[in-house]
CSV table of C-alpha atoms in Angstrom, one decimal:
chain,number,residue,atom,x,y,z
A,1,MET,CA,24.8,25.2,-61.8
A,2,GLY,CA,27.0,22.1,-61.6
A,3,GLU,CA,27.7,20.2,-64.8
A,4,GLN,CA,25.9,17.0,-63.7
A,5,TRP,CA,22.5,18.3,-62.4
A,6,ARG,CA,20.0,21.1,-62.8
A,7,PRO,CA,16.8,21.3,-60.9
A,8,THR,CA,13.5,20.8,-62.7
A,9,SER,CA,9.9,21.3,-61.6
A,10,GLY,CA,8.8,18.9,-58.8
A,11,GLU,CA,12.3,18.1,-57.5
A,12,ASP,CA,11.9,19.6,-54.1
A,13,VAL,CA,13.7,16.8,-52.2
A,14,LEU,CA,16.8,16.9,-54.5
A,15,ALA,CA,16.8,20.7,-54.3
A,16,ARG,CA,16.8,20.6,-50.5
A,17,ILE,CA,19.6,18.1,-50.6
A,18,ALA,CA,21.5,20.5,-52.8
A,19,TRP,CA,21.0,23.3,-50.3
A,20,SER,CA,22.2,21.2,-47.5
A,21,ARG,CA,25.4,20.8,-49.4
A,22,LEU,CA,25.7,24.5,-50.5
A,23,THR,CA,25.2,26.1,-47.1
A,24,GLU,CA,26.5,25.8,-43.6
A,25,PRO,CA,24.0,25.3,-40.8
A,26,ARG,CA,22.1,28.3,-39.5
A,27,ASP,CA,22.6,30.3,-42.8
A,28,ARG,CA,19.7,32.8,-42.3
A,29,ALA,CA,19.8,34.1,-45.8
A,30,ALA,CA,19.4,30.6,-47.3
A,31,GLY,CA,16.5,29.9,-44.9
A,32,LEU,CA,14.7,33.2,-45.9
A,33,LEU,CA,15.3,32.5,-49.6
A,34,LEU,CA,13.8,28.9,-49.4
A,35,ALA,CA,10.9,30.1,-47.4
A,36,ALA,CA,10.1,32.8,-50.0
A,37,LEU,CA,10.8,31.0,-53.2
A,38,GLY,CA,10.9,27.3,-52.5
A,39,ALA,CA,13.9,25.1,-52.7
A,40,VAL,CA,13.8,24.5,-56.5
A,41,GLU,CA,13.2,28.1,-57.5
A,42,ALA,CA,15.8,29.3,-55.0
A,43,LEU,CA,18.4,27.3,-56.9
A,44,HIS,CA,17.3,28.8,-60.2
A,45,TRP,CA,17.6,32.2,-58.5
A,46,LEU,CA,21.1,31.4,-57.4
A,47,ASP,CA,22.0,30.4,-61.0
A,48,ARG,CA,20.9,33.8,-62.2
A,49,ALA,CA,22.5,35.7,-59.3
A,50,ARG,CA,25.9,34.3,-59.8
A,51,ARG,CA,26.1,35.5,-63.4
A,52,PRO,CA,27.2,39.1,-64.0
A,53,ALA,CA,24.5,39.8,-66.5
A,54,GLY,CA,21.7,38.7,-64.2
A,55,ARG,CA,23.1,39.6,-60.8
A,56,ALA,CA,21.5,43.1,-60.3
A,57,ARG,CA,18.1,41.9,-61.3
A,58,ALA,CA,18.3,38.8,-59.2
A,59,LEU,CA,19.3,40.8,-56.1
A,60,ALA,CA,16.5,43.2,-56.7
A,61,GLU,CA,14.0,40.3,-56.7
A,62,VAL,CA,14.8,39.4,-53.1
A,63,SER,CA,15.4,42.9,-51.7
A,64,GLY,CA,12.1,42.8,-49.9
A,65,ILE,CA,12.3,39.4,-48.3
A,66,ASP,CA,13.8,40.6,-45.0
A,67,PRO,CA,14.8,44.2,-44.0
A,68,GLU,CA,17.8,42.8,-42.2
A,69,VAL,CA,19.3,41.3,-45.4
A,70,ASP,CA,20.1,44.0,-47.9
A,71,ALA,CA,21.6,43.7,-51.3
A,72,ILE,CA,25.2,43.6,-49.9
A,73,ALA,CA,24.3,40.7,-47.6
A,74,TRP,CA,22.6,38.9,-50.5
A,75,GLY,CA,25.7,39.4,-52.6
A,76,ARG,CA,27.9,37.9,-49.8
A,77,ALA,CA,25.5,35.0,-49.6
A,78,VAL,CA,25.8,34.2,-53.3
A,79,ALA,CA,29.6,34.4,-52.9
A,80,ARG,CA,29.4,31.9,-50.0
A,81,TRP,CA,27.3,29.4,-52.0
A,82,GLU,CA,28.7,29.6,-55.5
A,83,PRO,CA,32.0,27.7,-54.9
A,84,ARG,CA,30.0,24.6,-53.9
A,85,LEU,CA,27.9,24.6,-57.1
A,86,ARG,CA,30.8,22.9,-58.9
A,87,ASP,CA,30.1,19.2,-59.3
A,88,LEU,CA,26.9,19.5,-57.2
A,89,ASP,CA,25.0,16.2,-57.5
A,90,PRO,CA,22.2,15.6,-55.0
A,91,ARG,CA,21.3,12.3,-56.7
A,92,ARG,CA,24.7,11.0,-55.7
A,93,GLU,CA,24.1,12.2,-52.2
A,94,LEU,CA,20.8,10.4,-52.1
A,95,GLN,CA,22.3,7.2,-53.4
A,96,VAL,CA,24.9,7.3,-50.6
A,97,ILE,CA,22.4,7.6,-47.8
A,98,THR,CA,20.2,4.9,-49.4
A,99,ARG,CA,23.2,2.5,-49.5
A,100,LEU,CA,23.6,3.1,-45.8
A,101,GLY,CA,20.0,2.1,-45.2
A,102,GLY,CA,19.0,5.7,-44.4
A,103,SER,CA,16.6,8.3,-45.8
A,104,VAL,CA,16.1,12.0,-46.2
A,105,LEU,CA,13.3,14.0,-44.6
A,106,VAL,CA,12.0,17.3,-45.8
A,107,PRO,CA,9.4,19.7,-44.5
A,108,GLY,CA,6.0,18.3,-45.3
A,109,ASP,CA,7.0,14.7,-44.9
A,110,PRO,CA,4.8,12.8,-42.4
A,111,ALA,CA,8.0,12.0,-40.4
A,112,TRP,CA,9.3,15.6,-40.4
A,113,PRO,CA,9.6,16.7,-36.7
A,114,PRO,CA,7.4,19.8,-36.4
A,115,GLY,CA,9.6,21.1,-33.6
A,116,LEU,CA,12.3,22.0,-36.1
A,117,ASP,CA,9.9,24.6,-37.6
A,118,ASP,CA,10.3,26.6,-34.4
A,119,LEU,CA,13.9,27.4,-35.6
A,120,GLY,CA,12.4,29.7,-38.3
A,121,PRO,CA,14.9,30.6,-41.0
A,122,GLU,CA,17.6,28.7,-39.2
A,123,ALA,CA,15.7,25.4,-39.5
A,124,PRO,CA,17.6,22.7,-41.5
A,125,HIS,CA,16.8,22.4,-45.2
A,126,CYS,CA,16.4,18.6,-44.8
A,127,LEU,CA,17.2,16.0,-42.3
A,128,TRP,CA,19.4,12.9,-43.0
A,129,ALA,CA,18.4,9.9,-41.0
A,130,ARG,CA,19.6,6.4,-40.3
A,131,GLY,CA,17.1,4.3,-38.4
A,132,ASP,CA,13.4,4.8,-38.1
A,133,PRO,CA,12.5,8.4,-38.7
A,134,ALA,CA,8.9,7.8,-37.4
A,135,LEU,CA,10.4,7.7,-33.9
A,136,LEU,CA,11.1,11.5,-34.2
A,137,ALA,CA,7.4,12.0,-33.6
A,138,ARG,CA,7.5,10.6,-30.1
A,139,PRO,CA,7.6,13.0,-27.1
A,140,ALA,CA,11.2,13.4,-26.1
A,141,VAL,CA,13.6,14.9,-23.6
A,142,ALA,CA,17.1,16.0,-24.4
A,143,VAL,CA,19.7,14.8,-21.9
A,144,VAL,CA,23.0,16.6,-22.4
A,145,GLY,CA,26.1,17.6,-20.6
A,146,SER,CA,29.9,17.6,-20.4
A,147,ARG,CA,32.1,15.3,-22.4
A,148,ALA,CA,34.4,15.1,-19.3
A,149,SER,CA,31.6,13.7,-17.1
A,150,THR,CA,32.2,12.3,-13.6
A,151,PRO,CA,30.8,9.1,-12.1
A,152,TYR,CA,28.2,11.3,-10.4
A,153,GLY,CA,27.0,12.7,-13.7
A,154,ASN,CA,26.9,9.3,-15.4
A,155,HIS,CA,24.9,7.9,-12.6
A,156,VAL,CA,22.4,10.7,-12.5
A,157,SER,CA,22.0,10.5,-16.3
A,158,ALA,CA,21.2,6.8,-16.2
A,159,GLU,CA,18.7,7.4,-13.3
A,160,LEU,CA,16.9,10.2,-15.2
A,161,VAL,CA,16.8,8.2,-18.4
A,162,ALA,CA,15.3,5.2,-16.7
A,163,GLY,CA,12.5,7.4,-15.3
A,164,LEU,CA,11.9,9.2,-18.5
A,165,ILE,CA,11.6,6.0,-20.5
A,166,ASP,CA,9.1,4.7,-17.9
A,167,ALA,CA,7.1,7.9,-18.6
A,168,GLY,CA,7.1,7.2,-22.4
A,169,ARG,CA,9.7,9.7,-23.5
A,170,ALA,CA,12.4,9.2,-26.2
A,171,ILE,CA,15.9,10.4,-25.2
A,172,VAL,CA,17.7,12.9,-27.4
A,173,SER,CA,21.4,13.6,-27.1
A,174,GLY,CA,24.5,14.3,-29.2
A,175,GLY,CA,26.4,11.1,-29.4
A,176,ALA,CA,29.5,12.6,-27.8
A,177,PHE,CA,31.6,11.3,-24.9
A,178,GLY,CA,30.5,11.8,-21.3
A,179,ILE,CA,26.9,12.6,-20.5
A,180,ASP,CA,25.7,12.1,-24.1
A,181,ALA,CA,27.1,8.6,-24.2
A,182,ALA,CA,25.8,7.8,-20.7
A,183,ALA,CA,22.3,8.9,-21.8
A,184,HIS,CA,22.4,6.8,-25.0
A,185,ARG,CA,23.8,3.7,-23.3
A,186,ALA,CA,21.2,3.8,-20.6
A,187,THR,CA,18.4,4.2,-23.2
A,188,LEU,CA,19.7,1.2,-25.2
A,189,ALA,CA,20.1,-0.9,-22.1
A,190,LEU,CA,16.5,-0.2,-21.0
A,191,TYR,CA,15.1,-0.7,-24.5
A,192,GLY,CA,14.0,2.9,-24.7
A,193,THR,CA,13.9,5.1,-27.8
A,194,PRO,CA,17.3,6.7,-28.5
A,195,VAL,CA,17.7,9.7,-30.8
A,196,ALA,CA,21.3,10.9,-31.6
A,197,VAL,CA,22.0,14.1,-33.5
A,198,MET,CA,25.3,14.3,-35.4
A,199,ALA,CA,27.3,17.3,-36.4
A,200,GLY,CA,28.8,15.6,-39.5
A,201,GLY,CA,27.6,13.2,-42.2
A,202,LEU,CA,26.1,9.9,-41.4
A,203,ASP,CA,28.5,7.9,-43.5
A,204,ARG,CA,31.0,8.0,-40.6
A,205,PHE,CA,29.9,8.2,-37.0
A,206,TYR,CA,31.8,10.6,-34.8
A,207,PRO,CA,33.6,10.2,-32.4
A,208,ALA,CA,34.9,6.9,-33.8
A,209,ALA,CA,35.2,5.4,-30.3
A,210,ASN,CA,31.4,5.7,-30.1
A,211,ALA,CA,30.7,4.3,-33.5
A,212,ALA,CA,29.5,0.9,-32.3
A,213,MET,CA,27.1,2.6,-29.8
A,214,LEU,CA,25.8,5.0,-32.5
A,215,ALA,CA,25.3,2.0,-34.9
A,216,GLN,CA,23.1,0.5,-32.1
A,217,VAL,CA,21.2,3.7,-31.8
A,218,ALA,CA,20.5,3.6,-35.5
A,219,GLN,CA,19.3,0.1,-35.2
A,220,ASP,CA,17.0,0.6,-32.1
A,221,GLY,CA,16.2,4.3,-32.7
A,222,VAL,CA,17.3,6.9,-35.1
A,223,VAL,CA,20.5,8.9,-35.8
A,224,VAL,CA,20.0,12.2,-37.7
A,225,SER,CA,22.0,15.1,-39.1
A,226,GLU,CA,21.4,18.2,-41.2
A,227,ALA,CA,24.8,17.6,-42.9
A,228,PRO,CA,25.1,15.5,-46.0
A,229,PRO,CA,27.3,12.4,-46.2
A,230,GLY,CA,31.0,13.2,-46.3
A,231,THR,CA,30.7,16.3,-44.2
A,232,ALA,CA,33.3,16.6,-41.5
A,233,PRO,CA,32.2,17.4,-37.9
A,234,MET,CA,33.9,20.7,-37.3
A,235,ARG,CA,33.6,22.8,-34.1
A,236,GLN,CA,31.1,25.3,-35.5
A,237,ARG,CA,28.9,22.5,-36.8
A,238,PHE,CA,28.8,21.0,-33.3
A,239,LEU,CA,27.6,24.3,-31.9
A,240,SER,CA,25.0,24.6,-34.7
A,241,ARG,CA,23.9,20.9,-34.1
A,242,ASN,CA,22.9,21.8,-30.6
A,243,ARG,CA,19.9,23.8,-31.7
A,244,LEU,CA,18.5,20.6,-33.4
A,245,ILE,CA,18.8,18.7,-30.1
A,246,ALA,CA,16.8,21.4,-28.3
A,247,ALA,CA,14.2,21.6,-31.1
A,248,LEU,CA,13.7,17.8,-31.3
A,249,ALA,CA,12.9,17.6,-27.6
A,250,GLY,CA,10.0,18.9,-25.5
A,251,ALA,CA,12.5,19.9,-22.7
A,252,THR,CA,16.3,20.0,-22.2
A,253,VAL,CA,18.0,18.7,-19.1
A,254,VAL,CA,21.7,19.6,-18.5
A,255,VAL,CA,23.0,16.9,-16.2
A,256,GLU,CA,26.6,18.0,-15.7
A,257,ALA,CA,28.5,20.9,-17.4
A,258,SER,CA,31.6,22.9,-16.8
A,259,TRP,CA,31.5,26.7,-16.9
A,260,ARG,CA,32.2,26.9,-20.7
A,261,SER,CA,30.6,23.5,-21.7
A,262,GLY,CA,29.1,23.2,-25.1
A,263,ALA,CA,26.0,21.9,-23.4
A,264,LEU,CA,25.3,25.5,-22.4
A,265,SER,CA,24.8,26.2,-26.1
A,266,THR,CA,22.0,23.6,-26.2
A,267,ALA,CA,20.5,25.2,-23.1
A,268,HIS,CA,20.6,28.6,-24.8
A,269,HIS,CA,18.8,27.3,-27.9
A,270,ALA,CA,16.1,25.6,-25.8
A,271,LEU,CA,15.3,29.0,-24.1
A,272,THR,CA,15.4,30.8,-27.4
A,273,ILE,CA,12.6,28.6,-28.9
A,274,GLY,CA,10.6,28.5,-25.7
A,275,ARG,CA,11.4,25.0,-24.5
A,276,PRO,CA,11.6,24.2,-20.8
A,277,LEU,CA,15.2,24.1,-19.5
A,278,ALA,CA,16.3,22.2,-16.4
A,279,ALA,CA,19.6,21.5,-14.8
A,280,VAL,CA,20.8,19.0,-12.2
A,281,PRO,CA,22.7,20.5,-9.2
A,282,GLY,CA,26.0,18.9,-8.3
A,283,PRO,CA,28.6,19.3,-5.6
A,284,ILE,CA,29.5,23.0,-5.1
A,285,THR,CA,33.2,21.9,-5.2
A,286,SER,CA,32.9,20.2,-8.6
A,287,ALA,CA,34.0,22.2,-11.6
A,288,ALA,CA,32.0,19.7,-13.7
A,289,SER,CA,28.8,21.1,-12.3
A,290,ALA,CA,29.7,24.8,-12.5
A,291,GLY,CA,27.8,25.3,-15.7
A,292,CYS,CA,24.7,23.7,-14.2
A,293,HIS,CA,24.9,26.0,-11.2
A,294,ARG,CA,25.2,28.9,-13.6
A,295,LEU,CA,22.1,27.9,-15.4
A,296,LEU,CA,20.2,27.5,-12.1
A,297,ARG,CA,21.2,31.0,-11.1
A,298,GLU,CA,20.0,32.3,-14.5
A,299,GLY,CA,16.5,30.7,-14.1
A,300,ALA,CA,16.7,27.1,-15.3
A,301,GLU,CA,14.5,24.7,-13.3
A,302,CYS,CA,16.3,22.6,-10.7
A,303,VAL,CA,15.5,18.9,-11.2
A,304,THR,CA,16.7,15.9,-9.3
A,305,ALA,CA,14.4,13.2,-10.6
A,306,ALA,CA,12.6,12.2,-13.8
A,307,SER,CA,9.2,13.0,-12.3
A,308,GLU,CA,10.3,16.6,-12.0
A,309,VAL,CA,11.3,16.7,-15.7
A,310,VAL,CA,7.9,15.2,-16.7
A,311,GLN,CA,6.2,18.0,-14.8
A,312,LEU,CA,8.0,20.5,-17.1
A,313,LEU,CA,6.6,18.6,-20.1
A,314,ALA,CA,3.0,18.6,-18.9
A,315,PRO,CA,1.8,21.4,-21.3
A,316,LEU,CA,2.9,19.2,-24.2
A,317,GLY,CA,0.9,16.2,-22.8
A,318,SER,CA,-2.6,15.9,-21.7
A,319,VAL,CA,-4.5,18.4,-19.7
A,320,ALA,CA,-5.1,15.7,-17.1
A,321,ASP,CA,-1.3,15.2,-16.7
A,322,GLN,CA,-0.8,18.9,-16.1
A,323,MET,CA,-3.8,19.5,-13.9
A,324,ARG,CA,-3.7,16.3,-11.9
A,325,ASP,CA,-3.1,18.1,-8.6
A,326,VAL,CA,-5.3,21.2,-9.3
A,327,PRO,CA,-8.6,21.2,-7.4
A,328,ALA,CA,-11.7,20.7,-9.5
A,329,GLY,CA,-13.5,23.9,-10.6
A,330,LEU,CA,-10.3,26.0,-10.6
A,331,LEU,CA,-10.8,27.0,-14.2
A,332,ASP,CA,-14.6,27.3,-14.1
A,333,ASP,CA,-14.4,31.1,-14.1
A,334,LEU,CA,-12.3,31.3,-17.2
A,335,ASP,CA,-13.5,31.4,-20.8
A,336,GLN,CA,-12.1,28.9,-23.3
A,337,GLY,CA,-9.2,31.0,-24.5
A,338,GLN,CA,-8.1,32.0,-21.0
A,339,ALA,CA,-8.2,28.4,-19.9
A,340,GLN,CA,-6.2,27.3,-23.0
A,341,VAL,CA,-3.5,29.9,-22.3
A,342,LEU,CA,-3.3,28.9,-18.6
A,343,ASP,CA,-3.2,25.3,-19.6
A,344,ALA,CA,-0.3,26.0,-22.1
A,345,LEU,CA,1.9,27.6,-19.4
A,346,PRO,CA,4.5,25.1,-18.1
A,347,ALA,CA,3.9,23.8,-14.6
A,348,ARG,CA,7.1,25.3,-13.3
A,349,ALA,CA,9.0,27.0,-16.1
A,350,ALA,CA,8.4,30.4,-17.8
A,351,ALA,CA,7.4,30.8,-21.4
A,352,ASP,CA,7.3,33.7,-23.8
A,353,VAL,CA,4.3,34.8,-25.9
A,354,SER,CA,5.4,33.0,-29.1
A,355,ALA,CA,5.8,29.7,-27.2
A,356,LEU,CA,2.3,30.1,-25.7
A,357,VAL,CA,0.9,30.8,-29.2
A,358,ARG,CA,2.3,27.5,-30.4
A,359,ALA,CA,1.3,25.5,-27.3
A,360,SER,CA,-2.3,26.9,-27.1
A,361,GLY,CA,-3.2,27.1,-30.7
A,362,LEU,CA,-4.5,30.6,-30.3
A,363,ALA,CA,-3.6,33.8,-32.2
A,364,GLN,CA,-1.0,36.1,-30.6
A,365,ALA,CA,-3.7,38.8,-29.9
A,366,GLN,CA,-5.8,36.2,-28.1
A,367,VAL,CA,-2.9,35.0,-26.0
A,368,ARG,CA,-1.9,38.5,-25.0
A,369,SER,CA,-5.5,39.3,-24.1
A,370,ALA,CA,-5.8,36.2,-22.0
A,371,LEU,CA,-2.5,36.9,-20.2
A,372,GLY,CA,-3.8,40.3,-19.3
A,373,TYR,CA,-6.9,38.8,-17.7
A,374,LEU,CA,-4.9,36.1,-16.0
A,375,GLU,CA,-2.5,38.6,-14.6
A,376,LEU,CA,-5.3,40.7,-13.1
A,377,ALA,CA,-6.8,37.6,-11.7
A,378,GLY,CA,-3.6,36.7,-10.0
A,379,ARG,CA,-3.2,33.5,-12.0
A,380,VAL,CA,0.0,34.4,-13.8
A,381,ARG,CA,2.9,36.8,-13.4
A,382,ARG,CA,5.5,38.4,-15.6
A,383,ASP,CA,9.1,37.1,-15.5
A,384,GLY,CA,11.0,39.6,-17.7
A,385,PRO,CA,9.8,39.0,-21.3
A,386,ARG,CA,8.2,35.7,-20.2
A,387,TRP,CA,5.2,34.6,-18.2
A,388,ARG,CA,4.9,31.9,-15.5
A,389,ARG,CA,2.2,30.6,-13.2
A,390,ALA,CA,1.6,32.6,-10.0
A,391,GLY,CA,3.4,31.0,-7.1
A,392,THR,CA,6.2,29.4,-9.2
């Protein structure tokens, strides 16, 4: 290990800080290793695996963790992580974020956002935060889009944010130029709850031109990152950061996006983890809305007002919110499990079985059984690998 620090029993937070320095985001091998061994023991394993005398035995120890990661892949992972062991000092990293008035969250903390767990082995090892991390527990919507936004996109973003704040939703975005900045500024102006997700370390907000705005977000809301202080925001880290935006929100709305916009990456991650995805239509002559129109053709929900976004979030809220317009007695002929599964289905979007398992609180076998009954009863229908309510 590094000359300055070695993990000892009970140092889970420091060990997770160390892993956030050792690995790049979305390192599946690291996620599997920490899930199997725990953060502290995973560091001890790495210490053994990097030494020629213990490498073969160490690789054998993890050979059964995941069939997709064989001994060769584990060896490559060790080669990726080993160079960053030199001068590794998580206590120093912790001191830096503390001086900035921030904190570090790890799984199991009361403020740890449970939505991040849906990322599986690609979940962050820890979350660096400036501001009030307790705000991450609030129901939220991600509002994202192009950096090269138009006045139309900025106006629509502000209108959506205003309605979502009235509905009690926090607003998550990425702190970038364009739609992100429009969403954050509207949230701040309306005294809402802003959440910004950074691709680099929180010691230096990026882009620099938005630093004052992001400092205000940290004061009134919370700014988070999976990257430790001093980490530069490179292109790949921006793309990886997008999965956190999707996971922290109950739904993602793409307001304006070009054909190859990075916001489409956030949309992809939202669909992957079973979150509702919506897009705002724009002028058919506007290249700035081409990505939104592409999402709409591929099945994203079309939204033009905050109330329509809130409808997508109904399964994450109260049953009364979701069933407000459903006639009384509609669920009387369903047993409790069938009613829970129907209740867990989004009002307008489709969801896969894993998302319904999480939303309903039932086992996978129960969900599949309930879906079979609901399909026969004409209450739901298949939509490829996903399910949606009949008539939507």
